[in-house]
PDB file of C-alpha atoms in Angstrom:
ATOM      1  CA  UNK Q   1      -8.064  16.408   0.835  1.00 37.00           C
ATOM      2  CA  UNK Q   2      -5.920  19.464   1.168  1.00 34.00           C
ATOM      3  CA  UNK Q   3      -4.388  20.745  -2.181  1.00 38.00           C
ATOM      4  CA  UNK Q   4      -4.398  17.106  -3.006  1.00 37.00           C
ATOM      5  CA  UNK Q   5      -5.253  15.830  -6.629  1.00 38.00           C
ATOM      6  CA  UNK Q   6      -7.389  13.080  -6.069  1.00 36.00           C
ATOM      7  CA  UNK Q   7      -7.466  10.697  -9.170  1.00 37.00           C
ATOM      8  CA  UNK Q   8     -10.513   8.395 -10.114  1.00 34.00           C
ATOM      9  CA  UNK Q   9     -10.026   4.814 -10.864  1.00 35.00           C
ATOM     10  CA  UNK Q  10     -11.376   5.262 -14.496  1.00 35.00           C
ATOM     11  CA  UNK Q  11      -8.635   7.507 -15.070  1.00 35.00           C
ATOM     12  CA  UNK Q  12      -6.184   5.652 -13.606  1.00 35.00           C
ATOM     13  CA  UNK Q  13      -7.031   2.525 -15.540  1.00 36.00           C
ATOM     14  CA  UNK Q  14      -6.860   4.466 -18.729  1.00 35.00           C
ATOM     15  CA  UNK Q  15      -3.517   6.127 -17.786  1.00 39.00           C
ATOM     16  CA  UNK Q  16      -1.862   2.972 -16.329  1.00 38.00           C
ATOM     17  CA  UNK Q  17      -2.035   1.327 -20.124  1.00 35.00           C
ATOM     18  CA  UNK Q  18       0.525   4.103 -21.304  1.00 36.00           C
ATOM     19  CA  UNK Q  19       4.081   3.666 -19.597  1.00 35.00           C
ATOM     20  CA  UNK Q  20       4.931   7.333 -20.038  1.00 36.00           C
ATOM     21  CA  UNK Q  21       2.013   8.504 -17.568  1.00 34.00           C
ATOM     22  CA  UNK Q  22       1.994  11.889 -16.234  1.00 33.00           C
ATOM     23  CA  UNK Q  23      -0.139  12.824 -12.997  1.00 34.00           C
ATOM     24  CA  UNK Q  24      -3.448  13.869 -14.744  1.00 34.00           C
ATOM     25  CA  UNK Q  25      -4.998  17.250 -14.432  1.00 34.00           C
ATOM     26  CA  UNK Q  26      -2.025  18.374 -12.405  1.00 36.00           C
ATOM     27  CA  UNK Q  27      -1.120  21.752 -11.991  1.00 37.00           C
ATOM     28  CA  UNK Q  28       2.470  20.680 -11.460  1.00 38.00           C
ATOM     29  CA  UNK Q  29       3.061  18.238 -14.638  1.00 40.00           C
ATOM     30  CA  UNK Q  30       6.399  19.555 -15.293  1.00 38.00           C
ATOM     31  CA  UNK Q  31       7.172  18.616 -11.586  1.00 42.00           C
ATOM     32  CA  UNK Q  32       9.930  15.905 -10.900  1.00 47.00           C
ATOM     33  CA  UNK Q  33      13.363  15.116 -10.157  1.00 45.00           C
ATOM     34  CA  UNK Q  34      14.972  17.252 -12.713  1.00 58.00           C
ATOM     35  CA  UNK Q  35      13.475  20.629 -11.022  1.00 70.00           C
ATOM     36  CA  UNK Q  36      14.809  20.575  -7.294  1.00 82.00           C
ATOM     37  CA  UNK Q  37      13.627  24.249  -6.399  1.00 80.00           C
ATOM     38  CA  UNK Q  38       9.841  23.676  -6.749  1.00 94.00           C
ATOM     39  CA  UNK Q  39       7.904  21.657  -4.439  1.00 98.00           C
ATOM     40  CA  UNK Q  40       8.309  17.744  -3.649  1.00 98.00           C
ATOM     41  CA  UNK Q  41       5.475  16.131  -5.260  1.00 98.00           C
ATOM     42  CA  UNK Q  42       4.657  12.535  -4.101  1.00 98.00           C
ATOM     43  CA  UNK Q  43       2.371  10.149  -5.070  1.00 98.00           C
ATOM     44  CA  UNK Q  44       0.181   8.392  -2.312  1.00 98.00           C
ATOM     45  CA  UNK Q  45      -2.683   5.885  -1.398  1.00 96.00           C
ATOM     46  CA  UNK Q  46      -5.220   7.846   0.065  1.00 96.00           C
ATOM     47  CA  UNK Q  47      -5.291   6.021   3.477  1.00 95.00           C
ATOM     48  CA  UNK Q  48      -3.133   5.768   5.414  1.00 97.00           C
ATOM     49  CA  UNK Q  49      -0.327   7.153   3.391  1.00 98.00           C
ATOM     50  CA  UNK Q  50      -1.730  10.741   2.121  1.00 98.00           C
ATOM     51  CA  UNK Q  51      -3.184  11.490   5.788  1.00 98.00           C
ATOM     52  CA  UNK Q  52       0.559  10.839   6.993  1.00 98.00           C
ATOM     53  CA  UNK Q  53       1.854  13.043   4.433  1.00 98.00           C
ATOM     54  CA  UNK Q  54      -0.841  15.756   5.003  1.00 98.00           C
ATOM     55  CA  UNK Q  55       0.067  15.592   8.672  1.00 98.00           C
ATOM     56  CA  UNK Q  56       3.753  16.358   7.794  1.00 98.00           C
ATOM     57  CA  UNK Q  57       2.653  19.139   5.399  1.00 98.00           C
ATOM     58  CA  UNK Q  58       0.355  20.834   7.826  1.00 98.00           C
ATOM     59  CA  UNK Q  59       2.424  20.602  10.945  1.00 98.00           C
ATOM     60  CA  UNK Q  60       6.350  19.792  10.102  1.00 98.00           C
ATOM     61  CA  UNK Q  61       6.784  20.771   6.360  1.00 98.00           C
ATOM     62  CA  UNK Q  62       7.153  24.516   6.991  1.00 98.00           C
ATOM     63  CA  UNK Q  63       9.196  24.677   9.542  1.00 98.00           C
ATOM     64  CA  UNK Q  64      11.854  22.255   7.796  1.00 98.00           C
ATOM     65  CA  UNK Q  65      11.785  24.034   4.840  1.00 98.00           C
ATOM     66  CA  UNK Q  66       9.934  21.934   2.896  1.00 98.00           C
ATOM     67  CA  UNK Q  67       7.289  22.698   0.192  1.00 98.00           C
ATOM     68  CA  UNK Q  68       5.599  19.456  -0.150  1.00 98.00           C
ATOM     69  CA  UNK Q  69       2.421  18.533  -2.487  1.00 98.00           C
ATOM     70  CA  UNK Q  70       0.702  15.340  -2.060  1.00 98.00           C
ATOM     71  CA  UNK Q  71      -0.962  13.472  -4.956  1.00 98.00           C
ATOM     72  CA  UNK Q  72      -3.756  10.600  -4.323  1.00 98.00           C
ATOM     73  CA  UNK Q  73      -3.685   7.403  -6.423  1.00 97.00           C
ATOM     74  CA  UNK Q  74      -6.145   4.687  -5.840  1.00 94.00           C
ATOM     75  CA  UNK Q  75      -4.091   1.682  -7.649  1.00 94.00           C
ATOM     76  CA  UNK Q  76      -1.008   0.311  -7.092  1.00 94.00           C
ATOM     77  CA  UNK Q  77       0.743   0.896 -10.559  1.00 97.00           C
ATOM     78  CA  UNK Q  78       0.415   4.501 -11.365  1.00 98.00           C
ATOM     79  CA  UNK Q  79       2.449   5.950  -8.632  1.00 98.00           C
ATOM     80  CA  UNK Q  80       5.505   3.629  -9.508  1.00 98.00           C
ATOM     81  CA  UNK Q  81       5.177   4.520 -13.377  1.00 98.00           C
ATOM     82  CA  UNK Q  82       4.559   8.364 -12.163  1.00 98.00           C
ATOM     83  CA  UNK Q  83       7.695   8.298 -10.400  1.00 98.00           C
ATOM     84  CA  UNK Q  84       9.697   6.626 -13.036  1.00 98.00           C
ATOM     85  CA  UNK Q  85       8.587   9.328 -15.572  1.00 98.00           C
ATOM     86  CA  UNK Q  86       9.080  12.292 -13.519  1.00 98.00           C
ATOM     87  CA  UNK Q  87       5.402  13.359 -13.224  1.00 98.00           C
ATOM     88  CA  UNK Q  88       6.101  13.133  -9.591  1.00 98.00           C
ATOM     89  CA  UNK Q  89       8.927  13.158  -7.572  1.00 98.00           C
ATOM     90  CA  UNK Q  90       8.461  10.405  -5.000  1.00 98.00           C
ATOM     91  CA  UNK Q  91       5.817   7.956  -3.888  1.00 98.00           C
ATOM     92  CA  UNK Q  92       4.707   6.164  -0.622  1.00 98.00           C
ATOM     93  CA  UNK Q  93       2.405   3.237  -0.801  1.00 97.00           C
ATOM     94  CA  UNK Q  94       4.223   0.062  -1.193  1.00 97.00           C
ATOM     95  CA  UNK Q  95       6.587  -2.554   0.736  1.00 95.00           C
ATOM     96  CA  UNK Q  96       9.816  -4.093  -0.913  1.00 96.00           C
ATOM     97  CA  UNK Q  97       8.620  -7.561  -1.941  1.00 94.00           C
ATOM     98  CA  UNK Q  98       6.016  -5.414  -4.230  1.00 94.00           C
ATOM     99  CA  UNK Q  99       8.342  -2.870  -5.761  1.00 97.00           C
ATOM    100  CA  UNK Q 100      10.896  -5.851  -6.584  1.00 96.00           C
ATOM    101  CA  UNK Q 101       8.383  -7.758  -8.291  1.00 94.00           C
ATOM    102  CA  UNK Q 102       7.277  -4.471 -10.192  1.00 96.00           C
ATOM    103  CA  UNK Q 103      10.821  -3.315 -11.021  1.00 98.00           C
ATOM    104  CA  UNK Q 104      11.450  -6.628 -12.405  1.00 96.00           C
ATOM    105  CA  UNK Q 105       8.113  -6.905 -14.594  1.00 96.00           C
ATOM    106  CA  UNK Q 106       8.151  -2.976 -15.517  1.00 97.00           C
ATOM    107  CA  UNK Q 107      11.876  -2.485 -16.160  1.00 98.00           C
ATOM    108  CA  UNK Q 108      11.534   0.519 -13.659  1.00 98.00           C
ATOM    109  CA  UNK Q 109      14.117   1.859 -11.361  1.00 98.00           C
ATOM    110  CA  UNK Q 110      12.300   2.603  -8.276  1.00 98.00           C
ATOM    111  CA  UNK Q 111      14.388   2.259  -4.990  1.00 98.00           C
ATOM    112  CA  UNK Q 112      13.209   2.812  -1.308  1.00 98.00           C
ATOM    113  CA  UNK Q 113      14.523   5.641   0.754  1.00 98.00           C
ATOM    114  CA  UNK Q 114      12.939   4.946   4.222  1.00 98.00           C
ATOM    115  CA  UNK Q 115      10.567   2.613   5.938  1.00 97.00           C
ATOM    116  CA  UNK Q 116       7.967   4.232   7.927  1.00 97.00           C
ATOM    117  CA  UNK Q 117       4.947   1.947   8.765  1.00 97.00           C
ATOM    118  CA  UNK Q 118       3.320  -1.309   8.501  1.00 95.00           C
ATOM    119  CA  UNK Q 119      -0.307  -2.092   7.538  1.00 92.00           C
ATOM    120  CA  UNK Q 120      -0.830  -5.579   8.404  1.00 92.00           C
ATOM    121  CA  UNK Q 121      -2.837  -7.742   6.035  1.00 94.00           C
ATOM    122  CA  UNK Q 122      -6.396  -9.179   7.304  1.00 97.00           C
ATOM    123  CA  UNK Q 123      -9.023 -11.860   6.137  1.00 98.00           C
ATOM    124  CA  UNK Q 124     -12.370 -10.130   6.722  1.00 98.00           C
ATOM    125  CA  UNK Q 125     -16.023 -11.558   6.371  1.00 98.00           C
ATOM    126  CA  UNK Q 126     -19.500  -9.754   6.654  1.00 97.00           C
ATOM    127  CA  UNK Q 127     -20.886 -13.696   6.987  1.00 98.00           C
ATOM    128  CA  UNK Q 128     -18.862 -15.335   9.374  1.00 98.00           C
ATOM    129  CA  UNK Q 129     -17.534 -14.021  12.779  1.00 97.00           C
ATOM    130  CA  UNK Q 130     -14.456 -16.512  12.685  1.00 97.00           C
ATOM    131  CA  UNK Q 131     -12.212 -18.101  10.047  1.00 97.00           C
ATOM    132  CA  UNK Q 132     -13.278 -21.635  11.585  1.00 97.00           C
ATOM    133  CA  UNK Q 133     -16.961 -20.924  10.441  1.00 98.00           C
ATOM    134  CA  UNK Q 134     -16.087 -20.725   7.064  1.00 98.00           C
ATOM    135  CA  UNK Q 135     -18.100 -23.431   5.237  1.00 97.00           C
ATOM    136  CA  UNK Q 136     -16.623 -25.847   2.850  1.00 98.00           C
ATOM    137  CA  UNK Q 137     -16.669 -24.495  -0.627  1.00 98.00           C
ATOM    138  CA  UNK Q 138     -16.585 -20.878   0.546  1.00 98.00           C
ATOM    139  CA  UNK Q 139     -15.216 -18.316  -1.781  1.00 98.00           C
ATOM    140  CA  UNK Q 140     -12.348 -16.245  -0.622  1.00 98.00           C
ATOM    141  CA  UNK Q 141     -11.210 -13.118  -2.379  1.00 98.00           C
ATOM    142  CA  UNK Q 142      -7.648 -12.069  -2.676  1.00 98.00           C
ATOM    143  CA  UNK Q 143      -5.687  -9.561  -4.445  1.00 97.00           C
ATOM    144  CA  UNK Q 144      -4.699 -10.484  -8.201  1.00 95.00           C
ATOM    145  CA  UNK Q 145      -1.396  -9.062  -8.230  1.00 92.00           C
ATOM    146  CA  UNK Q 146       1.579 -11.643  -7.528  1.00 86.00           C
ATOM    147  CA  UNK Q 147       3.028 -10.454  -4.197  1.00 90.00           C
ATOM    148  CA  UNK Q 148      -0.116  -9.547  -2.480  1.00 94.00           C
ATOM    149  CA  UNK Q 149      -1.788 -12.712  -3.694  1.00 97.00           C
ATOM    150  CA  UNK Q 150       1.081 -14.669  -2.176  1.00 96.00           C
ATOM    151  CA  UNK Q 151       1.078 -12.452   0.959  1.00 96.00           C
ATOM    152  CA  UNK Q 152      -2.489 -13.143   1.126  1.00 98.00           C
ATOM    153  CA  UNK Q 153      -2.281 -16.864   0.827  1.00 98.00           C
ATOM    154  CA  UNK Q 154       0.553 -17.021   3.272  1.00 96.00           C
ATOM    155  CA  UNK Q 155      -1.431 -15.550   5.754  1.00 97.00           C
ATOM    156  CA  UNK Q 156      -4.087 -18.329   5.193  1.00 98.00           C
ATOM    157  CA  UNK Q 157      -1.393 -20.882   5.510  1.00 97.00           C
ATOM    158  CA  UNK Q 158      -0.095 -19.331   8.646  1.00 95.00           C
ATOM    159  CA  UNK Q 159      -3.534 -19.605  10.089  1.00 96.00           C
ATOM    160  CA  UNK Q 160      -3.787 -23.136   9.271  1.00 97.00           C
ATOM    161  CA  UNK Q 161      -6.713 -22.596   6.651  1.00 98.00           C
ATOM    162  CA  UNK Q 162      -4.674 -23.774   3.861  1.00 98.00           C
ATOM    163  CA  UNK Q 163      -1.412 -25.386   3.380  1.00 98.00           C
ATOM    164  CA  UNK Q 164       1.131 -24.276   0.813  1.00 97.00           C
ATOM    165  CA  UNK Q 165       3.929 -25.973  -1.296  1.00 97.00           C
ATOM    166  CA  UNK Q 166       7.435 -25.968   0.897  1.00 94.00           C
ATOM    167  CA  UNK Q 167       9.673 -23.085  -0.107  1.00 92.00           C
ATOM    168  CA  UNK Q 168       6.842 -20.887  -1.846  1.00 92.00           C
ATOM    169  CA  UNK Q 169       7.725 -17.400  -2.459  1.00 87.00           C
ATOM    170  CA  UNK Q 170       6.388 -14.327  -3.389  1.00 88.00           C
ATOM    171  CA  UNK Q 171       4.918 -15.435  -6.680  1.00 87.00           C
ATOM    172  CA  UNK Q 172       2.571 -18.178  -4.847  1.00 94.00           C
ATOM    173  CA  UNK Q 173      -0.722 -18.776  -6.268  1.00 96.00           C
ATOM    174  CA  UNK Q 174      -3.542 -21.094  -5.539  1.00 97.00           C
ATOM    175  CA  UNK Q 175      -2.058 -23.575  -7.571  1.00 97.00           C
ATOM    176  CA  UNK Q 176       0.607 -23.729  -4.955  1.00 97.00           C
ATOM    177  CA  UNK Q 177      -1.991 -25.153  -2.211  1.00 98.00           C
ATOM    178  CA  UNK Q 178      -1.247 -28.550  -1.327  1.00 98.00           C
ATOM    179  CA  UNK Q 179      -3.673 -28.899   1.601  1.00 98.00           C
ATOM    180  CA  UNK Q 180      -7.183 -27.165   1.329  1.00 98.00           C
ATOM    181  CA  UNK Q 181      -9.466 -28.878   3.850  1.00 98.00           C
ATOM    182  CA  UNK Q 182     -12.606 -26.560   3.652  1.00 98.00           C
ATOM    183  CA  UNK Q 183     -12.284 -26.921  -0.286  1.00 98.00           C
ATOM    184  CA  UNK Q 184     -12.096 -22.776  -0.474  1.00 98.00           C
ATOM    185  CA  UNK Q 185     -12.466 -21.245  -3.913  1.00 98.00           C
ATOM    186  CA  UNK Q 186     -10.490 -18.229  -4.488  1.00 98.00           C
ATOM    187  CA  UNK Q 187     -11.558 -15.014  -6.590  1.00 98.00           C
ATOM    188  CA  UNK Q 188      -8.840 -12.777  -7.832  1.00 98.00           C
ATOM    189  CA  UNK Q 189      -9.554  -9.241  -7.639  1.00 98.00           C
ATOM    190  CA  UNK Q 190      -7.834  -6.146  -7.920  1.00 96.00           C
ATOM    191  CA  UNK Q 191      -6.467  -5.404  -4.516  1.00 95.00           C
ATOM    192  CA  UNK Q 192      -8.538  -2.090  -4.103  1.00 95.00           C
ATOM    193  CA  UNK Q 193     -11.737  -4.015  -5.026  1.00 97.00           C
ATOM    194  CA  UNK Q 194     -11.334  -6.471  -2.296  1.00 98.00           C
ATOM    195  CA  UNK Q 195     -13.511  -4.534   0.200  1.00 98.00           C
ATOM    196  CA  UNK Q 196     -16.363  -4.089  -2.187  1.00 97.00           C
ATOM    197  CA  UNK Q 197     -16.517  -7.762  -2.693  1.00 98.00           C
ATOM    198  CA  UNK Q 198     -17.282  -9.019   0.847  1.00 98.00           C
ATOM    199  CA  UNK Q 199     -20.955  -8.541  -0.145  1.00 97.00           C
ATOM    200  CA  UNK Q 200     -20.406 -11.082  -2.754  1.00 98.00           C
ATOM    201  CA  UNK Q 201     -18.069 -13.567  -1.199  1.00 98.00           C
ATOM    202  CA  UNK Q 202     -17.681 -15.219   2.069  1.00 98.00           C
ATOM    203  CA  UNK Q 203     -14.231 -13.568   3.067  1.00 98.00           C
ATOM    204  CA  UNK Q 204     -11.719 -11.294   1.687  1.00 98.00           C
ATOM    205  CA  UNK Q 205      -8.248 -10.965   2.264  1.00 98.00           C
ATOM    206  CA  UNK Q 206      -7.609  -7.213   2.365  1.00 98.00           C
ATOM    207  CA  UNK Q 207      -4.601  -4.910   2.331  1.00 94.00           C
ATOM    208  CA  UNK Q 208      -4.228  -2.662   5.425  1.00 93.00           C
ATOM    209  CA  UNK Q 209      -4.857   0.467   3.468  1.00 92.00           C
ATOM    210  CA  UNK Q 210      -7.703  -0.598   1.732  1.00 94.00           C
ATOM    211  CA  UNK Q 211      -9.472  -2.068   4.991  1.00 95.00           C
ATOM    212  CA  UNK Q 212      -9.005   1.166   6.593  1.00 94.00           C
ATOM    213  CA  UNK Q 213     -10.332   3.185   3.650  1.00 93.00           C
ATOM    214  CA  UNK Q 214     -13.592   0.781   3.823  1.00 95.00           C
ATOM    215  CA  UNK Q 215     -13.873   1.677   7.502  1.00 95.00           C
ATOM    216  CA  UNK Q 216     -12.782  -1.753   8.594  1.00 96.00           C
ATOM    217  CA  UNK Q 217     -10.428  -1.602  11.553  1.00 94.00           C
ATOM    218  CA  UNK Q 218      -7.567  -4.347  10.972  1.00 93.00           C
ATOM    219  CA  UNK Q 219      -6.932  -4.599  14.992  1.00 90.00           C
ATOM    220  CA  UNK Q 220     -10.584  -5.128  15.382  1.00 93.00           C
ATOM    221  CA  UNK Q 221     -12.431  -6.535  12.758  1.00 97.00           C
ATOM    222  CA  UNK Q 222      -9.771  -9.162  11.023  1.00 97.00           C
ATOM    223  CA  UNK Q 223     -10.786 -12.744  11.410  1.00 98.00           C
ATOM    224  CA  UNK Q 224      -7.091 -13.397  11.258  1.00 97.00           C
ATOM    225  CA  UNK Q 225      -4.318 -10.986  10.876  1.00 95.00           C
ATOM    226  CA  UNK Q 226      -0.834 -10.747   9.836  1.00 94.00           C
ATOM    227  CA  UNK Q 227       1.855 -10.475  12.526  1.00 88.00           C
ATOM    228  CA  UNK Q 228       4.113  -7.520  12.699  1.00 84.00           C
ATOM    229  CA  UNK Q 229       7.141  -9.139  14.207  1.00 83.00           C
ATOM    230  CA  UNK Q 230       9.795  -9.578  11.549  1.00 86.00           C
ATOM    231  CA  UNK Q 231       7.304  -8.336   8.964  1.00 90.00           C
ATOM    232  CA  UNK Q 232       8.872  -7.593   5.102  1.00 91.00           C
ATOM    233  CA  UNK Q 233       6.197  -5.523   4.389  1.00 94.00           C
ATOM    234  CA  UNK Q 234       6.917  -2.253   5.829  1.00 96.00           C
ATOM    235  CA  UNK Q 235       5.765   0.733   3.569  1.00 97.00           C
ATOM    236  CA  UNK Q 236       8.124   3.424   2.518  1.00 98.00           C
ATOM    237  CA  UNK Q 237       9.239   6.459   0.636  1.00 98.00           C
ATOM    238  CA  UNK Q 238      10.407   5.622  -2.663  1.00 98.00           C
ATOM    239  CA  UNK Q 239      12.203   7.602  -5.446  1.00 98.00           C
ATOM    240  CA  UNK Q 240      13.395   6.886  -8.961  1.00 98.00           C
ATOM    241  CA  UNK Q 241      17.225   5.593  -8.651  1.00 98.00           C
ATOM    242  CA  UNK Q 242      19.610   8.633  -8.356  1.00 97.00           C
ATOM    243  CA  UNK Q 243      17.058  10.753  -6.676  1.00 98.00           C
ATOM    244  CA  UNK Q 244      17.852   9.746  -3.091  1.00 98.00           C
ATOM    245  CA  UNK Q 245      20.088  12.485  -2.233  1.00 97.00           C
ATOM    246  CA  UNK Q 246      17.446  15.414  -3.422  1.00 98.00           C
ATOM    247  CA  UNK Q 247      17.690  17.769  -0.382  1.00 98.00           C
ATOM    248  CA  UNK Q 248      13.666  17.809  -0.385  1.00 98.00           C
ATOM    249  CA  UNK Q 249      13.618  13.700  -0.152  1.00 98.00           C
ATOM    250  CA  UNK Q 250      16.191  14.198   2.788  1.00 98.00           C
ATOM    251  CA  UNK Q 251      13.905  16.681   4.552  1.00 98.00           C
ATOM    252  CA  UNK Q 252      10.716  14.269   3.961  1.00 98.00           C
ATOM    253  CA  UNK Q 253      12.443  11.218   4.929  1.00 98.00           C
ATOM    254  CA  UNK Q 254      13.580  12.962   8.352  1.00 98.00           C
ATOM    255  CA  UNK Q 255      10.132  14.167   8.913  1.00 98.00           C
ATOM    256  CA  UNK Q 256       8.266  10.549   7.980  1.00 98.00           C
ATOM    257  CA  UNK Q 257      10.406   8.878  10.956  1.00 98.00           C
ATOM    258  CA  UNK Q 258      10.111  11.855  13.494  1.00 98.00           C
ATOM    259  CA  UNK Q 259       8.704  11.462  16.860  1.00 98.00           C
ATOM    260  CA  UNK Q 260       5.792  13.704  15.853  1.00 98.00           C
ATOM    261  CA  UNK Q 261       4.684  11.176  13.137  1.00 98.00           C
ATOM    262  CA  UNK Q 262       5.345   8.048  15.386  1.00 97.00           C
ATOM    263  CA  UNK Q 263       2.680   9.739  17.757  1.00 98.00           C
ATOM    264  CA  UNK Q 264       0.350  10.734  14.931  1.00 98.00           C
ATOM    265  CA  UNK Q 265       0.289   7.410  13.638  1.00 97.00           C
ATOM    266  CA  UNK Q 266      -0.238   5.480  16.897  1.00 95.00           C
ATOM    267  CA  UNK Q 267      -2.891   8.029  17.922  1.00 96.00           C
ATOM    268  CA  UNK Q 268      -4.905   8.156  14.804  1.00 96.00           C
ATOM    269  CA  UNK Q 269      -5.040   4.302  13.717  1.00 94.00           C
ATOM    270  CA  UNK Q 270      -4.928   2.559  17.194  1.00 89.00           C
ATOM    271  CA  UNK Q 271      -2.780  -0.496  16.277  1.00 88.00           C
ATOM    272  CA  UNK Q 272      -4.226  -0.905  12.641  1.00 90.00           C
ATOM    273  CA  UNK Q 273      -1.132   0.930  11.368  1.00 95.00           C
ATOM    274  CA  UNK Q 274       2.162   0.401  12.901  1.00 93.00           C
ATOM    275  CA  UNK Q 275       4.995   2.722  12.855  1.00 94.00           C
ATOM    276  CA  UNK Q 276       8.241   0.906  11.679  1.00 92.00           C
ATOM    277  CA  UNK Q 277      11.240   3.131  13.145  1.00 92.00           C
TER     278      UNK Q 277
END
């Protein structure tokens, strides 16, 4: 993608082992919050985040006086560690429950700036046409990070497929299931791997960005789909605490919540990505 450094999963897996991670192969490794005169370097998931950022870069940034550089990451860890250590200036890929959990577990200091969109979580299958058609003992893949796993289980519970313990929060696991009429088995996978598992499992709960990247339409292909009403999982632009007032960040925040971006999201994603502003 235009001037976008795309990192492979192998590189990410190696890099994520070290907290002091830098954006691999970047011409701008020194970029970060200390130099506010250079381009604003933003880490993003490829779809839809990088696509939205690249729309801003190609159509809106120049007029606003913003030099924007987009770096794609295919996991949910590296964008935060890179933002924390200053390898990038900001990131755009996550929601509040995920960020709260990440900061708590990793001692990072990432904060949200502005919420841009929602990607509804969905249950997908290559083997059945409805959730009711799942057979007894069927295997369902779910994301293995704590927040997204809990979100997946809540989706299944909201649709009557399982029942969860009362009051269960964003750390719910299959151990918190109190009723499982179909005796479903759960396969915990890295979120990015769930679409690839569809040929090996009976169904999979997939994050919206990975579903779209795998040519699945949440609005059309999901067996069950998360409701957008009062949904706490809106995705936002985020920075390291203290960098919210960076003039470049403020410019990007304004552009990401512009009428032009809203129309771009609505036209391009046809209900699979929903503007949150």
